[in-house]
Amino acid sequence: MKTDLRLGDMLQARGVSRRAFLKYSSYLASLLALPPSAAPVMAAALANAKRQSVIWLSFQECTGCTESLTRSHSPNLEDLIFDFISLDYHHTLQAAAGDAAEHAREAAMAANKGKYIVVVDGSVPVKDGGIYSAIAGISNLDMLQETVKDAMAVVAVGTCAAYGGLPGANPNPTGAVAISTLVTDKPVINIPGCPPIPEAMAATLAHVITFGKLPELDNLGRPKAFFGVSIHDRCYRRPFYDKGEFAESFDDEGAKQGWCLYKLGCKGPVTNNACATLKWNSGTSFPIQSGHPCLGCSEPKFWDMGGFYKALSEPMVDIPKMVGAAALAGGVAGVATGLLNRSKKAKAVKSHQKVTVDDLTKGDAS
Amino acid sequence: MTSVEFLLLVRGPLFAIATLVMIFGLTLRLFEIFMLGRKANLAATRAGGTGPGFRTMFRRFAPVDKATFSQSVLLTIAGYIFHIGLFITVFLYAAHVEIIGSVLGFRWPALPSPLVDFAAVLTMAALLALLWRRLTHPVVKYLTKADDLLVWALTFAPVLTGYLTYHHLVFSYSWLLAVHILSVELLMVAFPFTKLTHAITLFFSRWYTGAIAGEKGVQL
């Protein structure tokens, strides 16, 4: 595939009508919460865009993110958009192997210096000089630094890349860190999730290509269009929460009635993601709809949030074991204070001096 | 620190510390109080003190006599509303029952959330009324010390932050929830060492009052 072809021409060659393309642009614009006037702008910009060089680095990851993205509503325009991104390096999807694969990365970096986008899934281990994960003999740490040097922007896909994720979970044996910890001189967009929603990824890339700048991000580096509100605020089971109707177990009457899953450990209230609105598998369903509490997978440390099935309000420490010791210590201290008080009282009684009539009338004499 | 990290901190180590300090402080204070002992009763006991003691413990939950009521209408009404409202919010809200259940191992039915919400609003209104009284009533104002205001703030903060959390107001839910839990932890730490301890010691003093009267022949 030639790289100088424009997206519009390629779509036409594929038999995608302008109408369908405009519809898709409107869809993208509305996904990103942009005004309706942005749709034709996006369409024009995307049609004129050259294939954007993308280098995809996979570090400490499970390929779930790639699996998710390749399943974006196939076969629709999203797949085509991905076709028109020049994915120059991607372990799982590229045909080349061995040296040829690494050369492809180097060639893409040289040809698109300062213009390519680096997508990263997986965290980077930094403990012991980063020896815990290497590709082609290059440690993840070195490969990231080398590749990112001339990139336009970095997109951290999935919770591992965005926040350290599972490899970074307690006790974090490899010293795994988020991409934003290591890349501080380039714009980094986080698209967390385990895995992330495919549309969030596609629309964010489209935004960067269309406007040549990053979408609006929240304080955790996530596009606000997808991570602006919590699952809880958009959950169709929310009325049950407000009414105080909760499923107490996975097979009780409440669960069958589709009541709120808060007591079963739902992390929806503290999780910002678009699952409740965009849903998964072409808008079919999402975890809460299938009867399972939200795990909070798009939030930092979701693996260490004190148990998936523990209600959000529950303490994360085992209190009863420590209570005995505290009570015993309190008892000992209480007895000690009591004894101290008694000895004080005894001393006071001992040093008590009786007041005589003379003492009281001393002043009267003068 | 992100909101999630803050939430993990307050649900984990800080909650443990608050609970342990509260348990430690309460046992300390109770042992200290019991070791004060009572003076030996040299008079012949006319009747049993146990019955009146226990009855007094609960009789005094009932509203006060008319004379006292007419003298301090606001104090009585706001006082009842705030105490009952606080009891409902603390012990009968579903999320709170979950916490108590996870610590103690047993749960009781919760009230529907909108009812608890209503109780929380009444509680806050009553607490504000009582603060206003404290700051304007000449006698109460004269008697007010820093710790009275501290205890008021420690009681008001959890209700306010809980209300904001439940309604997702002003800040994000995770921050609000974390701040709410933190405010409760401050209350727990202060509980044994301030006037707040009356929530437990009132039973002992009421029993004592009732028992003494009973032994003197006044079967309350």
Tab-separated table of C-alpha atoms in Angstrom, chain A residues 219-220 230 232-233 238 241-246 248 262-263 267 269-270 299-301 304-306 310-317 319-320 322-323 326-331 333-339 341-342 345, chain B residues 2-5 7-9 11-13 15-16 19-21 23-25 27-29 31-32 34-37 93-99 102-104 107 110-114 165-168 173-175 177 181:
chain	number	residue	atom	x	y	z
A	219	ASN	CA	-6.249	15.062	35.480
A	220	LEU	CA	-5.288	11.435	34.776
A	230	SER	CA	-18.410	7.803	36.049
A	232	HIS	CA	-22.306	5.027	38.162
A	233	ASP	CA	-23.637	8.342	36.822
A	238	ARG	CA	-28.687	3.784	39.117
A	241	TYR	CA	-29.047	2.603	44.019
A	242	ASP	CA	-31.010	5.777	44.646
A	243	LYS	CA	-33.924	3.772	45.998
A	244	GLY	CA	-31.650	1.622	48.137
A	245	GLU	CA	-32.479	-1.636	46.334
A	246	PHE	CA	-29.400	-3.826	46.237
A	248	GLU	CA	-27.094	-9.111	48.212
A	262	TYR	CA	-22.984	-1.812	44.979
A	263	LYS	CA	-23.007	-4.315	47.840
A	267	LYS	CA	-16.627	0.126	41.562
A	269	PRO	CA	-19.056	5.111	41.483
A	270	VAL	CA	-15.285	5.686	41.358
A	299	GLU	CA	-8.700	3.525	37.255
A	300	PRO	CA	-5.193	3.490	38.729
A	301	LYS	CA	-4.551	0.595	41.148
A	304	ASP	CA	-5.322	-3.296	44.677
A	305	MET	CA	-8.656	-1.706	45.539
A	306	GLY	CA	-9.303	-4.115	48.378
A	310	LYS	CA	-15.949	-5.906	48.616
A	311	ALA	CA	-18.357	-2.959	48.715
A	312	LEU	CA	-16.676	0.353	48.063
A	313	SER	CA	-17.485	1.639	51.538
A	314	GLU	CA	-16.013	-1.376	53.327
A	315	PRO	CA	-12.645	-0.997	55.039
A	316	MET	CA	-9.764	-2.834	53.405
A	317	VAL	CA	-8.073	-3.999	56.572
A	319	ILE	CA	-10.107	-5.031	61.944
A	320	PRO	CA	-11.262	-7.805	64.341
A	322	MET	CA	-6.319	-5.997	65.943
A	323	VAL	CA	-9.204	-4.959	68.154
A	326	ALA	CA	-6.028	-2.377	71.186
A	327	ALA	CA	-8.596	-3.162	73.880
A	328	LEU	CA	-5.966	-4.892	76.009
A	329	ALA	CA	-3.561	-1.967	75.680
A	330	GLY	CA	-6.421	0.422	76.505
A	331	GLY	CA	-7.335	-1.656	79.551
A	333	ALA	CA	-3.423	2.081	80.274
A	334	GLY	CA	-6.816	2.637	81.913
A	335	VAL	CA	-5.872	0.681	85.034
A	336	ALA	CA	-2.560	2.552	85.207
A	337	THR	CA	-4.346	5.897	84.961
A	338	GLY	CA	-6.870	4.740	87.560
A	339	LEU	CA	-4.094	3.783	89.975
A	341	ASN	CA	-5.632	8.922	90.115
A	342	ARG	CA	-6.048	6.930	93.332
A	345	LYS	CA	-6.326	11.250	95.733
B	2	THR	CA	-4.870	10.656	42.861
B	3	SER	CA	-8.344	10.342	44.323
B	4	VAL	CA	-8.128	6.552	44.148
B	5	GLU	CA	-4.833	6.484	46.066
B	7	LEU	CA	-9.392	6.535	48.920
B	8	LEU	CA	-7.166	3.461	49.346
B	9	LEU	CA	-5.313	5.236	52.146
B	11	ARG	CA	-10.079	2.768	53.591
B	12	GLY	CA	-6.907	0.946	54.576
B	13	PRO	CA	-4.256	2.108	57.064
B	15	PHE	CA	-9.247	3.326	59.004
B	16	ALA	CA	-7.243	0.760	60.965
B	19	THR	CA	-10.452	2.090	64.855
B	20	LEU	CA	-7.554	1.078	67.073
B	21	VAL	CA	-7.229	4.532	68.635
B	23	ILE	CA	-10.972	1.089	70.928
B	24	PHE	CA	-7.828	1.893	72.910
B	25	GLY	CA	-9.215	5.222	74.074
B	27	THR	CA	-11.240	0.982	77.150
B	28	LEU	CA	-8.804	3.405	78.755
B	29	ARG	CA	-11.547	5.869	79.640
B	31	PHE	CA	-11.382	1.577	83.134
B	32	GLU	CA	-10.395	4.986	84.411
B	34	PHE	CA	-14.819	2.585	86.851
B	35	MET	CA	-11.724	2.795	89.019
B	36	LEU	CA	-12.958	6.072	90.445
B	37	GLY	CA	-15.308	3.847	92.426
B	93	TYR	CA	-27.938	3.536	55.618
B	94	ALA	CA	-27.190	0.582	53.325
B	95	ALA	CA	-23.515	1.446	52.692
B	96	HIS	CA	-22.948	1.922	56.442
B	97	VAL	CA	-24.606	-1.386	57.316
B	98	GLU	CA	-22.131	-2.987	54.889
B	99	ILE	CA	-19.164	-1.520	56.763
B	102	SER	CA	-17.778	-6.406	57.319
B	103	VAL	CA	-16.205	-5.497	60.676
B	104	LEU	CA	-18.627	-7.229	63.076
B	107	ARG	CA	-25.846	-7.114	59.325
B	110	ALA	CA	-31.234	-0.838	56.062
B	111	LEU	CA	-33.785	1.895	55.383
B	112	PRO	CA	-34.467	3.040	51.811
B	113	SER	CA	-31.782	5.579	50.838
B	114	PRO	CA	-34.192	8.522	50.230
B	165	THR	CA	-21.079	12.153	48.361
B	166	TYR	CA	-24.512	10.598	48.053
B	167	HIS	CA	-25.670	13.352	45.706
B	168	HIS	CA	-22.354	13.639	43.796
B	173	TYR	CA	-17.399	10.964	43.915
B	174	SER	CA	-14.043	9.348	44.704
B	175	TRP	CA	-12.685	12.507	46.369
B	177	LEU	CA	-16.083	9.456	49.452
B	181	ILE	CA	-14.422	8.485	55.318
